[in-house]
Amino acid sequence: MKRFLWDNGLSLTFGLLFLLSLVGQAFSGNASLNDRRLVDGGDPVGLWQYVTSSDFAVDVAENWQSEYLQFFLFIFATVWLMQRGSNESKPADRLGPESDEQQHLGPHARPESPPWARAGGWRTKLYSNSLGLVMLGLFLGSWLTQSIAGRSAYNNDRLIDFQDTVSWWEYVLSADFWNRSLQNWQSEFLAIGSMAIFSVYLRQRGSSESKPVGAPHDRTDVSG
């Protein structure tokens, strides 16, 4: 057990932080909703009723989709684009998908390489893009969830105001949907762009997200 915890400390720590923040969001969101309902003369709702509602689902999904969009774009952008001096970037002479030899594919695979890296054909091609494709799938799935839950919450508000409901397609084209999406996207793009440029000049000793403290500013694709 100790070895498992040691080997998986990063994912387990952030998994725990995720669960704690999700639970915190559920309680605080429920309290916030009940405050609004009491002001409007409505009855409060229980925690379980809130976490199974479209209000909670859309708040969660709109954050998830922006995060996975960030990772999907960054994964594919770093194949072709560089930031000189950043450990988040490849050096100029390695831009592009690189050769089979550099990627240890097919006959260049090592004994410890994953089986699909050695297999060749569609399996190697699929595995070669699996990380980006999974991030794309998670983005599209959470985006779809956001649109469905968002439409339900949006229509609930319209019914309270005695307005007609809208279809899914109408909601996806609405200002409410794009306001929810873009306010998250812009923050993600700002964060990842800031990380790329700050890592050129700033350091965090011992972090894989930083260059060694003594590394020159223009040194690219190193960590420590």
PDB file of N, CA and C in Angstrom, residues 74 83-89 191-204 208-212 215-222:
ATOM      1  N   PHE A  74      -3.693  22.351 -26.103  1.00  0.00           N
ATOM      2  CA  PHE A  74      -2.280  22.469 -25.757  1.00  0.00           C
ATOM      3  C   PHE A  74      -1.493  21.243 -26.224  1.00  0.00           C
ATOM      4  N   GLN A  83       7.736  27.705 -27.766  1.00  0.00           N
ATOM      5  CA  GLN A  83       8.028  28.912 -26.998  1.00  0.00           C
ATOM      6  C   GLN A  83       9.463  28.786 -26.530  1.00  0.00           C
ATOM      7  N   ARG A  84      10.351  29.486 -27.201  1.00  0.00           N
ATOM      8  CA  ARG A  84      11.770  29.334 -26.893  1.00  0.00           C
ATOM      9  C   ARG A  84      12.050  29.663 -25.424  1.00  0.00           C
ATOM     10  N   GLY A  85      12.750  28.758 -24.765  1.00  0.00           N
ATOM     11  CA  GLY A  85      13.115  28.954 -23.368  1.00  0.00           C
ATOM     12  C   GLY A  85      12.139  28.346 -22.378  1.00  0.00           C
ATOM     13  N   SER A  86      11.011  27.828 -22.863  1.00  0.00           N
ATOM     14  CA  SER A  86      10.014  27.259 -21.955  1.00  0.00           C
ATOM     15  C   SER A  86      10.153  25.750 -21.886  1.00  0.00           C
ATOM     16  N   ASN A  87      10.061  25.192 -20.677  1.00  0.00           N
ATOM     17  CA  ASN A  87      10.086  23.742 -20.553  1.00  0.00           C
ATOM     18  C   ASN A  87       8.775  23.120 -20.997  1.00  0.00           C
ATOM     19  N   GLU A  88       7.749  23.960 -21.280  1.00  0.00           N
ATOM     20  CA  GLU A  88       6.475  23.479 -21.803  1.00  0.00           C
ATOM     21  C   GLU A  88       6.532  23.290 -23.318  1.00  0.00           C
ATOM     22  N   SER A  89       7.681  23.613 -23.939  1.00  0.00           N
ATOM     23  CA  SER A  89       7.804  23.583 -25.389  1.00  0.00           C
ATOM     24  C   SER A  89       8.919  22.651 -25.818  1.00  0.00           C
ATOM     25  N   ALA A 191      -4.290  31.275 -18.588  1.00  0.00           N
ATOM     26  CA  ALA A 191      -3.464  30.518 -17.647  1.00  0.00           C
ATOM     27  C   ALA A 191      -2.377  29.733 -18.362  1.00  0.00           C
ATOM     28  N   ILE A 192      -2.734  29.055 -19.445  1.00  0.00           N
ATOM     29  CA  ILE A 192      -1.746  28.215 -20.119  1.00  0.00           C
ATOM     30  C   ILE A 192      -0.725  29.060 -20.868  1.00  0.00           C
ATOM     31  N   GLY A 193      -1.162  30.195 -21.427  1.00  0.00           N
ATOM     32  CA  GLY A 193      -0.216  31.100 -22.069  1.00  0.00           C
ATOM     33  C   GLY A 193       0.738  31.724 -21.067  1.00  0.00           C
ATOM     34  N   SER A 194       0.203  32.066 -19.890  1.00  0.00           N
ATOM     35  CA  SER A 194       1.043  32.638 -18.835  1.00  0.00           C
ATOM     36  C   SER A 194       2.080  31.630 -18.361  1.00  0.00           C
ATOM     37  N   MET A 195       1.663  30.372 -18.201  1.00  0.00           N
ATOM     38  CA  MET A 195       2.591  29.335 -17.759  1.00  0.00           C
ATOM     39  C   MET A 195       3.727  29.157 -18.761  1.00  0.00           C
ATOM     40  N   ALA A 196       3.395  29.178 -20.051  1.00  0.00           N
ATOM     41  CA  ALA A 196       4.407  28.980 -21.082  1.00  0.00           C
ATOM     42  C   ALA A 196       5.461  30.080 -21.050  1.00  0.00           C
ATOM     43  N   ILE A 197       5.029  31.326 -20.884  1.00  0.00           N
ATOM     44  CA  ILE A 197       5.994  32.432 -20.921  1.00  0.00           C
ATOM     45  C   ILE A 197       6.686  32.644 -19.581  1.00  0.00           C
ATOM     46  N   PHE A 198       5.963  32.464 -18.473  1.00  0.00           N
ATOM     47  CA  PHE A 198       6.589  32.646 -17.160  1.00  0.00           C
ATOM     48  C   PHE A 198       7.683  31.619 -16.913  1.00  0.00           C
ATOM     49  N   SER A 199       7.488  30.383 -17.451  1.00  0.00           N
ATOM     50  CA  SER A 199       8.485  29.339 -17.218  1.00  0.00           C
ATOM     51  C   SER A 199       9.796  29.614 -17.938  1.00  0.00           C
ATOM     52  N   VAL A 200       9.805  30.590 -18.852  1.00  0.00           N
ATOM     53  CA  VAL A 200      11.056  30.978 -19.497  1.00  0.00           C
ATOM     54  C   VAL A 200      11.969  31.681 -18.491  1.00  0.00           C
ATOM     55  N   TYR A 201      11.394  32.531 -17.668  1.00  0.00           N
ATOM     56  CA  TYR A 201      12.190  33.419 -16.810  1.00  0.00           C
ATOM     57  C   TYR A 201      12.118  33.095 -15.316  1.00  0.00           C
ATOM     58  N   LEU A 202      11.097  32.351 -14.900  1.00  0.00           N
ATOM     59  CA  LEU A 202      10.916  32.064 -13.482  1.00  0.00           C
ATOM     60  C   LEU A 202      11.181  30.589 -13.199  1.00  0.00           C
ATOM     61  N   ARG A 203      11.478  30.251 -11.949  1.00  0.00           N
ATOM     62  CA  ARG A 203      11.841  28.885 -11.589  1.00  0.00           C
ATOM     63  C   ARG A 203      11.101  28.432 -10.334  1.00  0.00           C
ATOM     64  N   GLN A 204      10.907  27.110 -10.231  1.00  0.00           N
ATOM     65  CA  GLN A 204      10.455  26.494  -8.987  1.00  0.00           C
ATOM     66  C   GLN A 204      11.336  25.276  -8.757  1.00  0.00           C
ATOM     67  N   SER A 208       8.893  19.478 -11.877  1.00  0.00           N
ATOM     68  CA  SER A 208       9.011  19.067 -13.272  1.00  0.00           C
ATOM     69  C   SER A 208       8.395  20.098 -14.209  1.00  0.00           C
ATOM     70  N   GLU A 209       7.647  21.048 -13.642  1.00  0.00           N
ATOM     71  CA  GLU A 209       7.046  22.107 -14.447  1.00  0.00           C
ATOM     72  C   GLU A 209       7.957  23.320 -14.570  1.00  0.00           C
ATOM     73  N   SER A 210       9.172  23.203 -14.052  1.00  0.00           N
ATOM     74  CA  SER A 210      10.137  24.299 -14.106  1.00  0.00           C
ATOM     75  C   SER A 210      11.480  23.789 -14.600  1.00  0.00           C
ATOM     76  N   LYS A 211      12.226  24.682 -15.253  1.00  0.00           N
ATOM     77  CA  LYS A 211      13.604  24.350 -15.596  1.00  0.00           C
ATOM     78  C   LYS A 211      14.450  24.351 -14.322  1.00  0.00           C
ATOM     79  N   PRO A 212      15.620  23.714 -14.345  1.00  0.00           N
ATOM     80  CA  PRO A 212      16.532  23.837 -13.210  1.00  0.00           C
ATOM     81  C   PRO A 212      16.804  25.310 -12.923  1.00  0.00           C
ATOM     82  N   ALA A 215      19.414  26.988 -15.030  1.00  0.00           N
ATOM     83  CA  ALA A 215      19.353  26.862 -16.487  1.00  0.00           C
ATOM     84  C   ALA A 215      19.185  28.234 -17.132  1.00  0.00           C
ATOM     85  N   PRO A 216      19.837  28.476 -18.281  1.00  0.00           N
ATOM     86  CA  PRO A 216      19.686  29.770 -18.949  1.00  0.00           C
ATOM     87  C   PRO A 216      18.264  29.969 -19.457  1.00  0.00           C
ATOM     88  N   HIS A 217      17.869  31.235 -19.605  1.00  0.00           N
ATOM     89  CA  HIS A 217      16.504  31.541 -19.999  1.00  0.00           C
ATOM     90  C   HIS A 217      16.128  30.965 -21.370  1.00  0.00           C
ATOM     91  N   ASP A 218      17.090  30.895 -22.284  1.00  0.00           N
ATOM     92  CA  ASP A 218      16.755  30.452 -23.638  1.00  0.00           C
ATOM     93  C   ASP A 218      16.833  28.948 -23.825  1.00  0.00           C
ATOM     94  N   ARG A 219      17.084  28.191 -22.752  1.00  0.00           N
ATOM     95  CA  ARG A 219      17.135  26.740 -22.850  1.00  0.00           C
ATOM     96  C   ARG A 219      15.713  26.183 -22.862  1.00  0.00           C
ATOM     97  N   THR A 220      15.444  25.327 -23.846  1.00  0.00           N
ATOM     98  CA  THR A 220      14.074  24.858 -24.079  1.00  0.00           C
ATOM     99  C   THR A 220      13.979  23.350 -23.818  1.00  0.00           C
ATOM    100  N   ASP A 221      12.796  22.919 -23.347  1.00  0.00           N
ATOM    101  CA  ASP A 221      12.508  21.482 -23.201  1.00  0.00           C
ATOM    102  C   ASP A 221      13.395  20.811 -22.177  1.00  0.00           C
ATOM    103  N   VAL A 222      13.555  21.432 -21.026  1.00  0.00           N
ATOM    104  CA  VAL A 222      14.244  20.789 -19.916  1.00  0.00           C
ATOM    105  C   VAL A 222      13.406  21.016 -18.660  1.00  0.00           C
TER     106      VAL A 222
END
